[in-house]
Coordinates of N, CA and C in Angstrom, one line a residue:
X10 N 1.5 -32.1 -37.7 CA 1.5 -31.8 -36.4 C 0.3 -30.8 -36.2
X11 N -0.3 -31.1 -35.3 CA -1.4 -30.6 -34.8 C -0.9 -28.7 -33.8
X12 N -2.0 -27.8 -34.5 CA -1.3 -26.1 -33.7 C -2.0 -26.3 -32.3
X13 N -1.4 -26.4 -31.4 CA -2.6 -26.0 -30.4 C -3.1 -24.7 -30.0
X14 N -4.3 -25.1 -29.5 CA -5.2 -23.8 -29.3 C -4.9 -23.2 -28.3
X15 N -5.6 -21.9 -28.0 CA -5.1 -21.2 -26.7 C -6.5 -21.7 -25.9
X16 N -6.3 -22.0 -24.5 CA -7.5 -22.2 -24.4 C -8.3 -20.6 -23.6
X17 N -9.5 -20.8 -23.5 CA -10.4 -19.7 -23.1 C -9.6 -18.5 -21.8
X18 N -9.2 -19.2 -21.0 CA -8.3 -18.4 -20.0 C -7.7 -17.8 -20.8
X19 N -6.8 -18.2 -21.0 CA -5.4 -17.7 -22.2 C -6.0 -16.3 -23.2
X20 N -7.1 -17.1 -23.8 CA -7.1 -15.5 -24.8 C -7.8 -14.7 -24.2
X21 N -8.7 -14.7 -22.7 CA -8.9 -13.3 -21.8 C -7.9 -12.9 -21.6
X22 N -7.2 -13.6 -21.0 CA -6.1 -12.9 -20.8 C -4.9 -12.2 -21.7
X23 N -4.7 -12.5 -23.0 CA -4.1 -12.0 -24.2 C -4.8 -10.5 -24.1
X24 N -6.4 -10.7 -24.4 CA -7.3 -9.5 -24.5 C -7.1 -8.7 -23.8
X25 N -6.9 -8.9 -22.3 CA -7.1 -8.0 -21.5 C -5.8 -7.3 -21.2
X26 N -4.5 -8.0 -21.6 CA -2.9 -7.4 -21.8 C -2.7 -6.6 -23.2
X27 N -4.0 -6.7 -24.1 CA -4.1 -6.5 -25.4 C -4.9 -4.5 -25.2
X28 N -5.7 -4.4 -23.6 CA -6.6 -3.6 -23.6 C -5.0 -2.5 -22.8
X29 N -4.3 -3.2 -22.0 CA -3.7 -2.2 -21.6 C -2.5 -1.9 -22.1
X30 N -2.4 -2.4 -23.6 CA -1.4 -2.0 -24.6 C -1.9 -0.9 -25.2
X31 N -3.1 -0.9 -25.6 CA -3.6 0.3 -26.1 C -4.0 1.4 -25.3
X32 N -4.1 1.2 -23.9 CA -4.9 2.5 -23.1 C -3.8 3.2 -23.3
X33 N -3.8 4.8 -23.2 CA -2.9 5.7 -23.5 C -2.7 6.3 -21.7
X34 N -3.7 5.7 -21.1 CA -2.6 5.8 -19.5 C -3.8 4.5 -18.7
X35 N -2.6 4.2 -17.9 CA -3.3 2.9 -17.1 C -3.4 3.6 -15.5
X36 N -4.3 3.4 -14.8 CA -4.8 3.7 -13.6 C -4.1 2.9 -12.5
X37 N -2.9 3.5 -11.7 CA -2.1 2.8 -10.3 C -2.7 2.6 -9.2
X38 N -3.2 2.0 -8.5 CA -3.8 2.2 -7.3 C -2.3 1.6 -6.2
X39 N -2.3 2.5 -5.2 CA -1.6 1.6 -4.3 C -2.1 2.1 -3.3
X40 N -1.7 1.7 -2.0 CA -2.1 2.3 -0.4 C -0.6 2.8 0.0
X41 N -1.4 4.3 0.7 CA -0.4 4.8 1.5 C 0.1 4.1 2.9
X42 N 1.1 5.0 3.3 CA 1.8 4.4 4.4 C 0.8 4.4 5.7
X43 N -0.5 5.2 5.3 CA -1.7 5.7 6.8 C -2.6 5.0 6.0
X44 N -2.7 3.3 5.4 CA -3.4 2.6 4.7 C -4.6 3.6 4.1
X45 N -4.7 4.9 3.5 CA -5.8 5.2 2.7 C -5.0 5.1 1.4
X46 N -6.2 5.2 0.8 CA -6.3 4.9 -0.9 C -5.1 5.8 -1.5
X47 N -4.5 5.1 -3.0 CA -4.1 6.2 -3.6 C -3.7 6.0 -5.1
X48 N -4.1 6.1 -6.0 CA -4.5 6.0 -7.2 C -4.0 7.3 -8.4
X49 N -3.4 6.7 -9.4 CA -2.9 7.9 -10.4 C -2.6 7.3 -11.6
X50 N -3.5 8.0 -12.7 CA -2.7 7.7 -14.2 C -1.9 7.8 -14.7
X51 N -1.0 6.9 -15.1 CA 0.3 6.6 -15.9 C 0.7 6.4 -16.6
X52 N 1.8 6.5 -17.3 CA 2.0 6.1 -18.8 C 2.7 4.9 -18.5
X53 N 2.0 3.6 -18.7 CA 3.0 2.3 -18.9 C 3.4 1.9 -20.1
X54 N 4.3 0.9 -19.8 CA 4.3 0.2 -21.3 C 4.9 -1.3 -20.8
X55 N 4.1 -1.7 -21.3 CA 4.2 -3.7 -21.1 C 5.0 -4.4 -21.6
X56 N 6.2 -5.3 -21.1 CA 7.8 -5.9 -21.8 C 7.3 -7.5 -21.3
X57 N 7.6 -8.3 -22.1 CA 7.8 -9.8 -22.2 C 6.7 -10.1 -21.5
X58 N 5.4 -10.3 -21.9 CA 4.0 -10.8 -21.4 C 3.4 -9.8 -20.0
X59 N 3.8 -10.4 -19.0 CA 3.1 -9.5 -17.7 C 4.2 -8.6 -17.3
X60 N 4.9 -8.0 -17.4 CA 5.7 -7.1 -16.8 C 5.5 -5.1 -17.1
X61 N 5.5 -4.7 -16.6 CA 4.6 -3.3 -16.9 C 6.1 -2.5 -16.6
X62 N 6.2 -1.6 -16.7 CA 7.3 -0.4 -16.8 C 6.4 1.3 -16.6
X63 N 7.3 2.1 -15.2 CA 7.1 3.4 -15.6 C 8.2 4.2 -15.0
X64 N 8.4 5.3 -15.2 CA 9.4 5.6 -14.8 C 8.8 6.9 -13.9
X65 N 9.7 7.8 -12.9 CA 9.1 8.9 -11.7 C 10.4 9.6 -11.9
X66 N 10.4 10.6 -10.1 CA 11.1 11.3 -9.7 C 11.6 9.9 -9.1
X67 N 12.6 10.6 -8.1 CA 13.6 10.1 -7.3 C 13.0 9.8 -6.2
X68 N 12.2 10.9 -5.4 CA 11.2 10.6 -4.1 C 10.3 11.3 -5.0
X69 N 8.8 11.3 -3.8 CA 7.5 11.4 -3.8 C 6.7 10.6 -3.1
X70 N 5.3 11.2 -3.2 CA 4.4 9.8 -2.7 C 4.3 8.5 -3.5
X71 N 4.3 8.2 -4.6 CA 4.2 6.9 -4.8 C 5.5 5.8 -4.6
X72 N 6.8 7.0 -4.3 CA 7.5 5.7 -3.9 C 7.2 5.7 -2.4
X73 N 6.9 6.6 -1.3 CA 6.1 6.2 0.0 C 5.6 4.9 -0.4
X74 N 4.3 5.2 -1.0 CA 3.7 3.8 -0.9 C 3.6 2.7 -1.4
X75 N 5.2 2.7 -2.4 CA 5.5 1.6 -3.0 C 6.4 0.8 -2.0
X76 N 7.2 2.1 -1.3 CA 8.0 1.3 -0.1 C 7.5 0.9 0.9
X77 N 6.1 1.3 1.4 CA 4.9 0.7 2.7 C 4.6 -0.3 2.2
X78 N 4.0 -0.8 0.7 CA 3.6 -1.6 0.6 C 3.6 -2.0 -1.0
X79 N 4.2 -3.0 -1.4 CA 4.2 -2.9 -3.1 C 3.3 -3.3 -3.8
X80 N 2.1 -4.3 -3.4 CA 1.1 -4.6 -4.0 C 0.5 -3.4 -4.8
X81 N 0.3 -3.3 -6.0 CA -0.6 -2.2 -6.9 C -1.9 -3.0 -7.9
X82 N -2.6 -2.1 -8.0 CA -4.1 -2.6 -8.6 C -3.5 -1.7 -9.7
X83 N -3.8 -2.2 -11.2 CA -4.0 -1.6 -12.1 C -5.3 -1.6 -12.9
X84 N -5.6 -0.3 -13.3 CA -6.7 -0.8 -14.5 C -7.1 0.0 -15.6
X85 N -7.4 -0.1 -16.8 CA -7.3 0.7 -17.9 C -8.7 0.8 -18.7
X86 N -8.5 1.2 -19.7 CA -9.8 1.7 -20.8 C -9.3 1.9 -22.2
X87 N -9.3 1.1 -23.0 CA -8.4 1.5 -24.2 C -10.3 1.8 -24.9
X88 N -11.2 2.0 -25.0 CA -12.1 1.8 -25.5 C -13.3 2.5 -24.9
X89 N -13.9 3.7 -25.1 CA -14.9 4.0 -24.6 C -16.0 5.2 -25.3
X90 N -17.4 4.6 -25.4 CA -17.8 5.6 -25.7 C -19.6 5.5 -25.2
X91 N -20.3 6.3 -25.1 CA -20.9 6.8 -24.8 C -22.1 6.4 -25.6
X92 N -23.2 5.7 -25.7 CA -24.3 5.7 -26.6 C -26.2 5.5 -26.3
X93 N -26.4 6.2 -26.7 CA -28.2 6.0 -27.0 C -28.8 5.4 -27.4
X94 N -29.7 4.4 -27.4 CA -29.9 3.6 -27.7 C -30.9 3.3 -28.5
X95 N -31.6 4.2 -29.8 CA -32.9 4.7 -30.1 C -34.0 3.4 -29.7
X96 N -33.5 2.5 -30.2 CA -34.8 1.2 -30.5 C -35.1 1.2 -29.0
X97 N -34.1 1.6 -27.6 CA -35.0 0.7 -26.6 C -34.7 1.9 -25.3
X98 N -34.9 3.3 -26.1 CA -34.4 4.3 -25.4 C -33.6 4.2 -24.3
X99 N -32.7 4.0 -24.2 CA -31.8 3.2 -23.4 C -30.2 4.1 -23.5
X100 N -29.3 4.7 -22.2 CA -28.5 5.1 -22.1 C -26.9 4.1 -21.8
X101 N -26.4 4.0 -22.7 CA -25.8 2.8 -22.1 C -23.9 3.5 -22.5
X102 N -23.0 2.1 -22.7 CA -21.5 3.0 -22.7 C -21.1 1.6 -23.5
X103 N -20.3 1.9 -24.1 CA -19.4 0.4 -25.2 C -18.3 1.0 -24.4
X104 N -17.6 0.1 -23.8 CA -16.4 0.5 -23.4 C -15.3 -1.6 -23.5
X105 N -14.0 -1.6 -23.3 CA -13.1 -2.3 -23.2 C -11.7 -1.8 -22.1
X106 N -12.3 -3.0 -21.0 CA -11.5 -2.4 -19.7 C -10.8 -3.7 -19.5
X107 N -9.4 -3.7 -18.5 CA -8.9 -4.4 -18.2 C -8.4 -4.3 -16.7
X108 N -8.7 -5.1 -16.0 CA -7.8 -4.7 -14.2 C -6.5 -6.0 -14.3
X109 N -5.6 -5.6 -13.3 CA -4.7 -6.6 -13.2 C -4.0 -6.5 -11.6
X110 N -3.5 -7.0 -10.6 CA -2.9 -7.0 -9.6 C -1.5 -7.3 -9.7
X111 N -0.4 -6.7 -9.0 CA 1.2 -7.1 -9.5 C 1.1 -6.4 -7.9
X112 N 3.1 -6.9 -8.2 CA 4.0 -6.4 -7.5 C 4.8 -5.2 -8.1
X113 N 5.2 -4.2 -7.6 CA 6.2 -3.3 -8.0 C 7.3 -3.4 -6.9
X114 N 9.1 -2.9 -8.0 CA 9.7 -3.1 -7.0 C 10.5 -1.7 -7.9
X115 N 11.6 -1.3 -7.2 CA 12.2 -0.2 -8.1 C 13.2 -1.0 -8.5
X116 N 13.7 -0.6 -9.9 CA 14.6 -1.3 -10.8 C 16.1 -0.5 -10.9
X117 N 16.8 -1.3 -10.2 CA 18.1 -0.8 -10.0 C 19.1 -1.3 -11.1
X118 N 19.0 -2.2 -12.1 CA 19.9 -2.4 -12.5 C 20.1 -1.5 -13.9
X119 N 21.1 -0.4 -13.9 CA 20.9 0.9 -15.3 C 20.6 -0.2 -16.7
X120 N 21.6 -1.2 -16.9 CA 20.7 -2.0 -18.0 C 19.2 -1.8 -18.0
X121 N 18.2 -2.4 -17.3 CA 17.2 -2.7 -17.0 C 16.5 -1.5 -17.1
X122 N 17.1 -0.5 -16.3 CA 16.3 0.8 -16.0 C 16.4 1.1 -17.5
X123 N 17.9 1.4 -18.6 CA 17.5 2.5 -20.1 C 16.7 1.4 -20.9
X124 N 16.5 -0.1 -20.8 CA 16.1 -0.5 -22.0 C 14.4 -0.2 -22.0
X125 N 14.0 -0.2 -19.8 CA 12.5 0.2 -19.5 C 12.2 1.5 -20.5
X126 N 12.9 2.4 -20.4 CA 13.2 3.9 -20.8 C 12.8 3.7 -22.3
X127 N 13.6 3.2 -22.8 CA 13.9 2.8 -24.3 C 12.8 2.6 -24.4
X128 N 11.9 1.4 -23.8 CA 10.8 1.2 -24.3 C 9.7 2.0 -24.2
X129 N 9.5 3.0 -23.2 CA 8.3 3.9 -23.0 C 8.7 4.9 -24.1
X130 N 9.8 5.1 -24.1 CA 10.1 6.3 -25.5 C 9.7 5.4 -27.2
X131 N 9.9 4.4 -26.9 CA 9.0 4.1 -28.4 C 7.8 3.7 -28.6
X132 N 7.2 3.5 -27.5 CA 6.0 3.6 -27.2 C 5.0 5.1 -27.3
X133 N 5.3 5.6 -26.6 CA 4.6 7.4 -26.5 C 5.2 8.5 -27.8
X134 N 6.7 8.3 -27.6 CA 7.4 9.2 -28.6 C 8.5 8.4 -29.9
X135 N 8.0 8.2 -30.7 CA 9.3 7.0 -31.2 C 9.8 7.7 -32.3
X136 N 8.9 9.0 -32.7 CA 9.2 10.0 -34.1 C 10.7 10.6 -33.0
X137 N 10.9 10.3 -31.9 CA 12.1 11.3 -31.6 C 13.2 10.1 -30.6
X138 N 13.2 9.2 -31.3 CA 14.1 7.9 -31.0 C 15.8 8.6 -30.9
X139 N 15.9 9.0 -32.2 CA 17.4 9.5 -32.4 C 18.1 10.7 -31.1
X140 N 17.2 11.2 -30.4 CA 17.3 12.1 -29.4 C 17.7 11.3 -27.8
X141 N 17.0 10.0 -28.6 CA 17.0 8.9 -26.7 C 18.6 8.8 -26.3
X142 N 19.7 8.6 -26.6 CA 20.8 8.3 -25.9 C 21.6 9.1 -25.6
X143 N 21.1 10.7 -25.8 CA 21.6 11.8 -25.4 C 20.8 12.1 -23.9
X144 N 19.6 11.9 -24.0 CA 18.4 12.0 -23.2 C 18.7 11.3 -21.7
X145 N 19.1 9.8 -22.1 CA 19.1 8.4 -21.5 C 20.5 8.9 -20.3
X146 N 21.5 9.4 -20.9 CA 22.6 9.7 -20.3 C 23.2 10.8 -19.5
X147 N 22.2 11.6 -19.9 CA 22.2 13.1 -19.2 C 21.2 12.5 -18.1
X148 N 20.1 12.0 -17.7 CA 18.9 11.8 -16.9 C 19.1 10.5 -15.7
X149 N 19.6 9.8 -16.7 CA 19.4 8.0 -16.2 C 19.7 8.2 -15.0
X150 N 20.3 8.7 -13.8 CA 21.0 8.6 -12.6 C 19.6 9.3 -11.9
X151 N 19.2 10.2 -12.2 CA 18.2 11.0 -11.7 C 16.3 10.5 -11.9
X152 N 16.5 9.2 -12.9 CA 15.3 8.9 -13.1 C 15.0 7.8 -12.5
X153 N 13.6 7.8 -11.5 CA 13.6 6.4 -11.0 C 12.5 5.3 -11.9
X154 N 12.8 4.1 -12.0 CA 12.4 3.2 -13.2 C 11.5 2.2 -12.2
X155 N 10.1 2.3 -12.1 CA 9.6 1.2 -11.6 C 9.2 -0.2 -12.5
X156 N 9.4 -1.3 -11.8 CA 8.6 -2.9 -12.5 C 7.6 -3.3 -11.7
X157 N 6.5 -3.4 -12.6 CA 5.5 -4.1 -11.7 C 5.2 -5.3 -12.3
X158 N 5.3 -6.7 -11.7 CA 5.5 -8.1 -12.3 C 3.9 -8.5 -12.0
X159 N 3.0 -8.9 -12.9 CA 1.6 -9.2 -12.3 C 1.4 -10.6 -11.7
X160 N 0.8 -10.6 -10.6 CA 1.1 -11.8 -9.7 C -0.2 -12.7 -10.0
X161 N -1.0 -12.7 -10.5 CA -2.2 -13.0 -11.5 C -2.5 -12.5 -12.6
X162 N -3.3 -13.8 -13.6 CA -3.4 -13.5 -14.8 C -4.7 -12.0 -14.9
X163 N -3.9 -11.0 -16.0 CA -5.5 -10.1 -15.8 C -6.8 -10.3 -16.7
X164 N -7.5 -9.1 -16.1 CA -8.9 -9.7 -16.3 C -9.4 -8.4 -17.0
X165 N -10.3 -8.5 -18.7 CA -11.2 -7.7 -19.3 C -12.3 -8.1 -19.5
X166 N -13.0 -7.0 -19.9 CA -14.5 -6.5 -19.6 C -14.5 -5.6 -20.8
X167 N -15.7 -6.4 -21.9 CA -16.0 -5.4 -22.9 C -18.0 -4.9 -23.4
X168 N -18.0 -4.5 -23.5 CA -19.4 -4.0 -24.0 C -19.5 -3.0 -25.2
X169 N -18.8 -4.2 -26.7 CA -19.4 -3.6 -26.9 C -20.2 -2.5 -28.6

């Protein structure tokens, strides 16, 4: 039996879900309720292919403008650095970026909300795993758990 290949779509797109597994915070964009801009770095963490997880307060502005409007732009940098270019005197940047477009909705179901939980704490903090179900249970009611489902495949950009 023959393995099939991924074809060229497919592994951008692996790469570029591959760029915002590594960024250590992914860039939110959403619009406010008075349609201006509004943008902030996050700590996500990515579950079963496209689905992104973060968790907030209870209010603030980003659930404003997640409840005006849920569309959000993401976009990240697991990769960057800065370089000179002796041979062609040349200032240039190696970097590995990724953008992507989703929907966010708030995640009500407590299942859904501790395992999102679960997963951001083994993601960022996992040396203090044994601490999570003391953590999870004292908070869970007070923490709000967003999903953002990506409504297209995303797209990276490397140089490098």
């Amino acid at each position: 039996m023959r393995k099939m290949r991924k074809s060229s779509r497919q592994r951008g797109t692996d790469w570029a879900l591959e760029v915002f597994d590594k960024a250590p915070f992914v860039t939110v964009s959403m619009v406010r309720p008075d349609g201006t801009p509004y943008g902030l770095p996050l700590s996500l963490v990515r579950h079963n292919g496209q689905t992104f997880y973060f968790h907030c307060a209870a209010e603030g502005e980003k659930l404003d403008c997640l409840k005006a409007n849920p569309m959000v732009s993401l976009s990240a940098v697991s990769k960057c650095s800065p370089k000179f270019e002796e041979e062609n005197h040349n200032f240039t940047e190696h970097y590995h970026s990724a953008i992507a477009v989703g929907r966010a909705e708030i995640v009500t179901d407590n299942f859904e909300k501790t395992e999102a939980l679960r997963l951001l704490c083994i993601r960022f903090l996992p040396k203090y795993m044994e601490h999570f179900e003391e953590a999870v249970t004292r908070s869970l009611e007070r923490t709000t758990v967003i999903k953002i489902s990506l409504s297209e495949p995303p797209v990276g950009k490397c140089k490098p």
